[in-house]
PDB file of C-alpha atoms in Angstrom:
ATOM      1  CA  MET A1216      -0.169  18.181   2.518  1.00  0.00           C
ATOM      2  CA  ILE A1217      -1.044  14.915   4.151  1.00  0.00           C
ATOM      3  CA  ALA A1218      -5.061  15.201   5.131  1.00  0.00           C
ATOM      4  CA  ARG A1219      -5.317  12.552   8.310  1.00  0.00           C
ATOM      5  CA  PRO A1220      -8.979  12.054   9.018  1.00  0.00           C
ATOM      6  CA  ALA A1221      -9.584  11.485  12.666  1.00  0.00           C
ATOM      7  CA  PRO A1222      -9.712   7.742  13.285  1.00  0.00           C
ATOM      8  CA  LYS A1223     -12.016   5.957  15.603  1.00  0.00           C
ATOM      9  CA  LEU A1224     -10.357   4.832  18.668  1.00  0.00           C
ATOM     10  CA  PRO A1225      -8.052   1.629  18.842  1.00  0.00           C
ATOM     11  CA  THR A1226      -9.107  -1.470  20.796  1.00  0.00           C
ATOM     12  CA  HIS A1227      -7.216  -4.130  22.424  1.00  0.00           C
ATOM     13  CA  ASP A1228      -8.238  -6.334  19.572  1.00  0.00           C
ATOM     14  CA  SER A1229      -7.473  -3.967  16.649  1.00  0.00           C
ATOM     15  CA  ILE A1230      -4.593  -3.326  14.256  1.00  0.00           C
ATOM     16  CA  ALA A1231      -3.964  -0.138  13.120  1.00  0.00           C
ATOM     17  CA  ILE A1232      -3.453   0.051   8.967  1.00  0.00           C
ATOM     18  CA  VAL A1233      -2.604   3.329   7.011  1.00  0.00           C
ATOM     19  CA  VAL A1234      -3.334   3.764   3.045  1.00  0.00           C
ATOM     20  CA  SER A1235      -1.350   6.595   1.200  1.00  0.00           C
ATOM     21  CA  LEU A1236      -2.478   7.723  -1.703  1.00  0.00           C
ATOM     22  CA  ASP A1237      -0.852  10.155  -4.062  1.00  0.00           C
ATOM     23  CA  ALA A1238      -1.531  11.790  -7.423  1.00  0.00           C
ATOM     24  CA  ALA A1239      -1.046   8.459  -9.076  1.00  0.00           C
ATOM     25  CA  HIS A1240      -0.041   5.472  -6.756  1.00  0.00           C
ATOM     26  CA  SER A1241      -1.825   3.532  -3.438  1.00  0.00           C
ATOM     27  CA  MET A1242      -0.057   1.582  -0.666  1.00  0.00           C
ATOM     28  CA  ILE A1243      -1.101  -0.123   2.458  1.00  0.00           C
ATOM     29  CA  ALA A1244       1.002   0.248   5.090  1.00  0.00           C
ATOM     30  CA  LEU A1245       0.971  -2.305   7.766  1.00  0.00           C
ATOM     31  CA  PRO A1246       2.787  -2.186  11.250  1.00  0.00           C
ATOM     32  CA  VAL A1247       6.063  -4.532  11.249  1.00  0.00           C
ATOM     33  CA  GLU A1248       5.124  -7.689  13.455  1.00  0.00           C
ATOM     34  CA  VAL A1249       8.801  -8.644  14.088  1.00  0.00           C
ATOM     35  CA  PRO A1250      10.667  -6.591  16.544  1.00  0.00           C
ATOM     36  CA  GLY A1251      14.213  -5.871  15.652  1.00  0.00           C
ATOM     37  CA  ALA A1252      13.409  -5.534  11.827  1.00  0.00           C
ATOM     38  CA  HIS A1253      16.433  -3.518  10.160  1.00  0.00           C
ATOM     39  CA  ILE A1254      16.152  -0.886   7.513  1.00  0.00           C
ATOM     40  CA  ARG A1255      19.025  -0.805   4.886  1.00  0.00           C
ATOM     41  CA  GLY A1256      21.528   1.980   5.383  1.00  0.00           C
ATOM     42  CA  GLY A1257      22.346   0.593   9.242  1.00  0.00           C
ATOM     43  CA  GLU A1258      19.825   2.414  11.049  1.00  0.00           C
ATOM     44  CA  GLY A1259      18.503  -0.006  13.869  1.00  0.00           C
ATOM     45  CA  VAL A1260      15.016  -0.411  14.532  1.00  0.00           C
ATOM     46  CA  THR A1261      13.673  -0.978  17.931  1.00  0.00           C
ATOM     47  CA  GLY A1262      10.292  -2.265  16.836  1.00  0.00           C
ATOM     48  CA  PRO A1263       6.296  -1.446  16.050  1.00  0.00           C
ATOM     49  CA  ASP A1264       5.241   0.350  18.913  1.00  0.00           C
ATOM     50  CA  ASP A1265       5.526   3.885  19.579  1.00  0.00           C
ATOM     51  CA  VAL A1266       7.638   3.887  22.886  1.00  0.00           C
ATOM     52  CA  PRO A1267       9.837   6.548  23.554  1.00  0.00           C
ATOM     53  CA  GLY A1268      12.892   6.234  21.667  1.00  0.00           C
ATOM     54  CA  GLY A1269      11.407   3.641  19.839  1.00  0.00           C
ATOM     55  CA  ALA A1270      10.623   4.211  15.937  1.00  0.00           C
ATOM     56  CA  ARG A1271       7.650   3.268  14.289  1.00  0.00           C
ATOM     57  CA  VAL A1272       8.250   1.151  11.197  1.00  0.00           C
ATOM     58  CA  TYR A1273       6.012   0.421   8.743  1.00  0.00           C
ATOM     59  CA  GLU A1274       5.666  -2.727   5.998  1.00  0.00           C
ATOM     60  CA  GLU A1275       4.267  -1.237   3.053  1.00  0.00           C
ATOM     61  CA  TRP A1276       2.580  -3.189   0.023  1.00  0.00           C
ATOM     62  CA  GLY A1277       1.929  -1.807  -3.370  1.00  0.00           C
ATOM     63  CA  TYR A1278       1.151  -2.902  -7.205  1.00  0.00           C
ATOM     64  CA  ALA A1279       2.688  -1.477 -10.253  1.00  0.00           C
ATOM     65  CA  GLU A1280       3.517  -1.980 -13.639  1.00  0.00           C
ATOM     66  CA  ARG A1281       7.034  -3.391 -14.152  1.00  0.00           C
ATOM     67  CA  ALA A1282       8.073  -1.644 -17.170  1.00  0.00           C
ATOM     68  CA  TRP A1283       6.396   1.820 -15.899  1.00  0.00           C
ATOM     69  CA  TYR A1284       7.938   1.392 -12.298  1.00  0.00           C
ATOM     70  CA  LEU A1285      11.129  -0.669 -12.681  1.00  0.00           C
ATOM     71  CA  GLU A1286      12.522  -0.297 -16.405  1.00  0.00           C
ATOM     72  CA  LYS A1287      11.435   3.503 -16.215  1.00  0.00           C
ATOM     73  CA  ARG A1288       9.665   2.536 -20.119  1.00  0.00           C
ATOM     74  CA  GLN A1289       6.923   5.737 -19.420  1.00  0.00           C
ATOM     75  CA  GLY A1290       5.776   8.460 -21.271  1.00  0.00           C
ATOM     76  CA  PHE A1291       2.860   8.409 -23.900  1.00  0.00           C
ATOM     77  CA  ILE A1292       3.434   5.042 -25.107  1.00  0.00           C
ATOM     78  CA  GLY A1293       3.902   3.780 -21.722  1.00  0.00           C
ATOM     79  CA  VAL A1294       0.742   5.401 -20.526  1.00  0.00           C
ATOM     80  CA  LEU A1295      -1.119   3.504 -23.386  1.00  0.00           C
ATOM     81  CA  ARG A1296       0.654   0.032 -22.879  1.00  0.00           C
ATOM     82  CA  ALA A1297      -0.102   0.483 -19.099  1.00  0.00           C
ATOM     83  CA  LEU A1298      -3.713   0.844 -19.468  1.00  0.00           C
ATOM     84  CA  PHE A1299      -4.893  -0.928 -22.782  1.00  0.00           C
ATOM     85  CA  LEU A1300      -1.949  -3.914 -22.538  1.00  0.00           C
ATOM     86  CA  PRO A1301      -2.539  -6.280 -19.970  1.00  0.00           C
ATOM     87  CA  THR A1302       1.523  -6.444 -18.870  1.00  0.00           C
ATOM     88  CA  GLU A1303       3.465  -7.814 -15.966  1.00  0.00           C
ATOM     89  CA  GLY A1304       2.500  -6.230 -12.581  1.00  0.00           C
ATOM     90  CA  VAL A1305       5.088  -6.239  -9.820  1.00  0.00           C
ATOM     91  CA  VAL A1306       4.452  -6.563  -6.046  1.00  0.00           C
ATOM     92  CA  GLU A1307       6.290  -3.904  -3.738  1.00  0.00           C
ATOM     93  CA  VAL A1308       6.692  -4.906  -0.132  1.00  0.00           C
ATOM     94  CA  GLY A1309       8.939  -2.280   1.774  1.00  0.00           C
ATOM     95  CA  ILE A1310      10.142  -1.577   4.968  1.00  0.00           C
ATOM     96  CA  HIS A1311       9.988   2.009   6.156  1.00  0.00           C
ATOM     97  CA  GLN A1312      10.029   4.509   8.947  1.00  0.00           C
ATOM     98  CA  SER A1313       7.613   6.479   7.667  1.00  0.00           C
ATOM     99  CA  ILE A1314       4.506   5.921   5.194  1.00  0.00           C
ATOM    100  CA  TRP A1315       4.469   6.860   1.304  1.00  0.00           C
ATOM    101  CA  ALA A1316       2.092   9.582   2.024  1.00  0.00           C
ATOM    102  CA  GLU A1317       4.901  11.303   3.851  1.00  0.00           C
ATOM    103  CA  ARG A1318       7.836  10.573   1.131  1.00  0.00           C
ATOM    104  CA  ALA A1319       5.560  10.687  -2.307  1.00  0.00           C
ATOM    105  CA  GLN A1320       6.545  13.761  -4.456  1.00  0.00           C
ATOM    106  CA  LYS A1321       3.189  14.000  -6.283  1.00  0.00           C
ATOM    107  CA  PRO A1322       0.370  16.283  -4.853  1.00  0.00           C
ATOM    108  CA  PRO A1323      -2.118  15.762  -3.400  1.00  0.00           C
ATOM    109  CA  VAL A1324      -0.957  13.556  -0.894  1.00  0.00           C
ATOM    110  CA  GLU A1325      -3.698  11.762   1.627  1.00  0.00           C
ATOM    111  CA  ALA A1326      -3.143   9.247   4.453  1.00  0.00           C
ATOM    112  CA  PHE A1327      -6.145   7.389   5.723  1.00  0.00           C
ATOM    113  CA  LYS A1328      -5.796   5.354   9.195  1.00  0.00           C
ATOM    114  CA  PHE A1329      -8.239   2.583   9.652  1.00  0.00           C
ATOM    115  CA  GLU A1330      -8.284  -0.089  12.985  1.00  0.00           C
ATOM    116  CA  ILE A1331      -9.404  -3.214  11.774  1.00  0.00           C
ATOM    117  CA  ARG A1332     -10.196  -6.502  14.194  1.00  0.00           C
ATOM    118  CA  LYS A1333      -7.308  -9.160  14.385  1.00  0.00           C
ATOM    119  CA  ALA A1334      -9.281 -11.380  12.153  1.00  0.00           C
ATOM    120  CA  GLU A1335      -9.772  -8.766   9.127  1.00  0.00           C
ATOM    121  CA  TYR A1336      -5.940  -7.981   9.458  1.00  0.00           C
ATOM    122  CA  GLN A1337      -5.082 -11.411   8.967  1.00  0.00           C
ATOM    123  CA  ARG A1338      -7.656 -11.906   5.784  1.00  0.00           C
ATOM    124  CA  LEU A1339      -5.810  -8.550   4.847  1.00  0.00           C
ATOM    125  CA  ARG A1340      -2.142 -10.355   5.158  1.00  0.00           C
ATOM    126  CA  SER A1341      -3.267 -13.664   3.347  1.00  0.00           C
ATOM    127  CA  TYR A1342      -4.614 -11.118   0.063  1.00  0.00           C
ATOM    128  CA  LEU A1343      -1.575  -9.585   0.359  1.00  0.00           C
ATOM    129  CA  ARG A1344       1.250 -12.336   0.281  1.00  0.00           C
ATOM    130  CA  ALA A1345      -1.465 -14.214  -2.357  1.00  0.00           C
ATOM    131  CA  THR A1346      -1.134 -11.458  -5.068  1.00  0.00           C
ATOM    132  CA  ILE A1347       3.107 -12.301  -5.036  1.00  0.00           C
ATOM    133  CA  ALA A1348       3.618 -15.074  -7.673  1.00  0.00           C
ATOM    134  CA  SER A1349       7.291 -15.466  -6.804  1.00  0.00           C
ATOM    135  CA  GLU A1350       9.040 -14.587  -3.468  1.00  0.00           C
ATOM    136  CA  GLU A1351      12.383 -14.195  -5.592  1.00  0.00           C
ATOM    137  CA  PRO A1352      12.234 -10.685  -6.115  1.00  0.00           C
ATOM    138  CA  VAL A1353      13.013  -8.922  -9.509  1.00  0.00           C
ATOM    139  CA  SER A1354      14.427  -6.192  -8.097  1.00  0.00           C
ATOM    140  CA  ILE A1355      15.296  -4.543  -5.009  1.00  0.00           C
ATOM    141  CA  VAL A1356      15.424  -0.880  -4.549  1.00  0.00           C
ATOM    142  CA  GLY A1357      16.246   1.051  -1.283  1.00  0.00           C
ATOM    143  CA  ASN A1358      14.033  -0.533   1.257  1.00  0.00           C
ATOM    144  CA  SER A1359      11.704  -2.303  -1.043  1.00  0.00           C
ATOM    145  CA  ARG A1360      11.502  -5.483  -2.635  1.00  0.00           C
ATOM    146  CA  PHE A1361       9.283  -5.960  -6.089  1.00  0.00           C
ATOM    147  CA  CYS A1362       8.541  -9.349  -6.625  1.00  0.00           C
ATOM    148  CA  VAL A1363       6.285 -10.484 -10.096  1.00  0.00           C
ATOM    149  CA  ALA A1364       2.873 -10.476  -9.100  1.00  0.00           C
ATOM    150  CA  ARG A1365       0.017 -13.164 -10.080  1.00  0.00           C
ATOM    151  CA  SER A1366      -2.557 -10.936 -11.790  1.00  0.00           C
ATOM    152  CA  PRO A1367      -1.050  -8.724 -14.826  1.00  0.00           C
ATOM    153  CA  TYR A1368      -1.482  -4.706 -14.894  1.00  0.00           C
ATOM    154  CA  HIS A1369      -4.016  -2.946 -16.903  1.00  0.00           C
ATOM    155  CA  LEU A1370      -7.109  -0.597 -16.737  1.00  0.00           C
ATOM    156  CA  PHE A1371      -9.169  -2.579 -14.402  1.00  0.00           C
ATOM    157  CA  HIS A1372      -6.279  -3.589 -12.222  1.00  0.00           C
ATOM    158  CA  HIS A1373      -3.940  -1.083 -11.192  1.00  0.00           C
ATOM    159  CA  CYS A1374      -2.470   0.021  -7.741  1.00  0.00           C
ATOM    160  CA  HIS A1375      -5.716   1.092  -6.705  1.00  0.00           C
ATOM    161  CA  HIS A1376      -7.891  -1.900  -7.558  1.00  0.00           C
ATOM    162  CA  TYR A1377      -5.160  -4.146  -5.608  1.00  0.00           C
ATOM    163  CA  THR A1378      -5.359  -1.279  -2.642  1.00  0.00           C
ATOM    164  CA  ALA A1379      -9.357  -1.559  -2.420  1.00  0.00           C
ATOM    165  CA  LYS A1380      -9.240  -5.068  -2.968  1.00  0.00           C
ATOM    166  CA  GLY A1381      -6.827  -5.791   0.055  1.00  0.00           C
ATOM    167  CA  LEU A1382      -9.199  -3.366   2.143  1.00  0.00           C
ATOM    168  CA  ARG A1383     -12.279  -5.371   0.772  1.00  0.00           C
ATOM    169  CA  GLU A1384     -10.481  -8.540   2.598  1.00  0.00           C
ATOM    170  CA  ALA A1385     -10.062  -6.258   6.016  1.00  0.00           C
ATOM    171  CA  GLY A1386     -13.860  -5.951   5.986  1.00  0.00           C
ATOM    172  CA  LEU A1387     -14.079  -2.349   4.498  1.00  0.00           C
ATOM    173  CA  PRO A1388     -17.076  -0.945   2.293  1.00  0.00           C
ATOM    174  CA  ILE A1389     -15.294  -0.333  -0.699  1.00  0.00           C
ATOM    175  CA  SER A1390     -16.677  -0.664  -4.322  1.00  0.00           C
ATOM    176  CA  MET A1391     -14.026  -1.880  -6.887  1.00  0.00           C
ATOM    177  CA  THR A1392     -15.802   0.567  -9.667  1.00  0.00           C
ATOM    178  CA  GLY A1393     -15.421   3.176  -7.373  1.00  0.00           C
ATOM    179  CA  ALA A1394     -11.752   2.577  -7.141  1.00  0.00           C
ATOM    180  CA  LEU A1395     -10.975   3.101 -10.849  1.00  0.00           C
ATOM    181  CA  THR A1396      -9.673   6.211 -10.233  1.00  0.00           C
ATOM    182  CA  ARG A1397      -7.725   8.068  -7.682  1.00  0.00           C
ATOM    183  CA  ASN A1398     -10.361  10.655  -6.971  1.00  0.00           C
ATOM    184  CA  GLY A1399     -13.341   8.039  -6.702  1.00  0.00           C
ATOM    185  CA  PHE A1400     -10.727   5.867  -4.475  1.00  0.00           C
ATOM    186  CA  ALA A1401     -10.241   8.890  -2.043  1.00  0.00           C
ATOM    187  CA  ARG A1402     -13.720   9.876  -1.952  1.00  0.00           C
ATOM    188  CA  GLN A1403     -14.711   6.341  -0.828  1.00  0.00           C
ATOM    189  CA  LEU A1404     -11.801   6.346   1.757  1.00  0.00           C
ATOM    190  CA  ARG A1405     -13.041   9.734   3.274  1.00  0.00           C
ATOM    191  CA  ARG A1406     -16.832   8.182   3.472  1.00  0.00           C
ATOM    192  CA  ILE A1407     -15.509   5.419   5.450  1.00  0.00           C
ATOM    193  CA  MET A1408     -13.361   7.775   7.800  1.00  0.00           C
ATOM    194  CA  LEU A1409     -16.592   9.582   8.544  1.00  0.00           C
ATOM    195  CA  LEU A1410     -18.602   5.929   9.288  1.00  0.00           C
ATOM    196  CA  SER A1411     -16.162   4.807  11.181  1.00  0.00           C
TER     197      SER A1411
END
């Protein structure tokens, strides 16, 4: 089930972003900026607004360990490697008609919507773009491009830290140490929703 705390009312100077969490991963969804974006598979998309007949489209950003996520080198050894050895990270940039929380298959799943000012949104986008070492994707899976990340993946820099740092850039009061675990990160996001 997707928990959706009531968002604060949008203003003309705000942009809605959505943070999705499942049992092990987090993503930031931004509204698509360019009307006429296309999703693989031939589905046409009318644009980023919720007009009747129009599809809502998101650009989602996430961070993962390349060996685990793309090369499927998982299991117990994969967990040890991902957490305790600095390994190559990848940044995922996907275009989707639904947010990660609606597609995730590892409960618990939650989605948090935040309205941020345009200046904060630009800082968030700048941060996200700066995390990519090379625009050339190392893999394309469905509607997602995976690019090599500037920072290695490890226990103290994983998807929740990546998302938390982006939210800090967007002006939200996020503690990086509180984002060490999924539950700690979710608690912070719930608290911020109550303060909004």
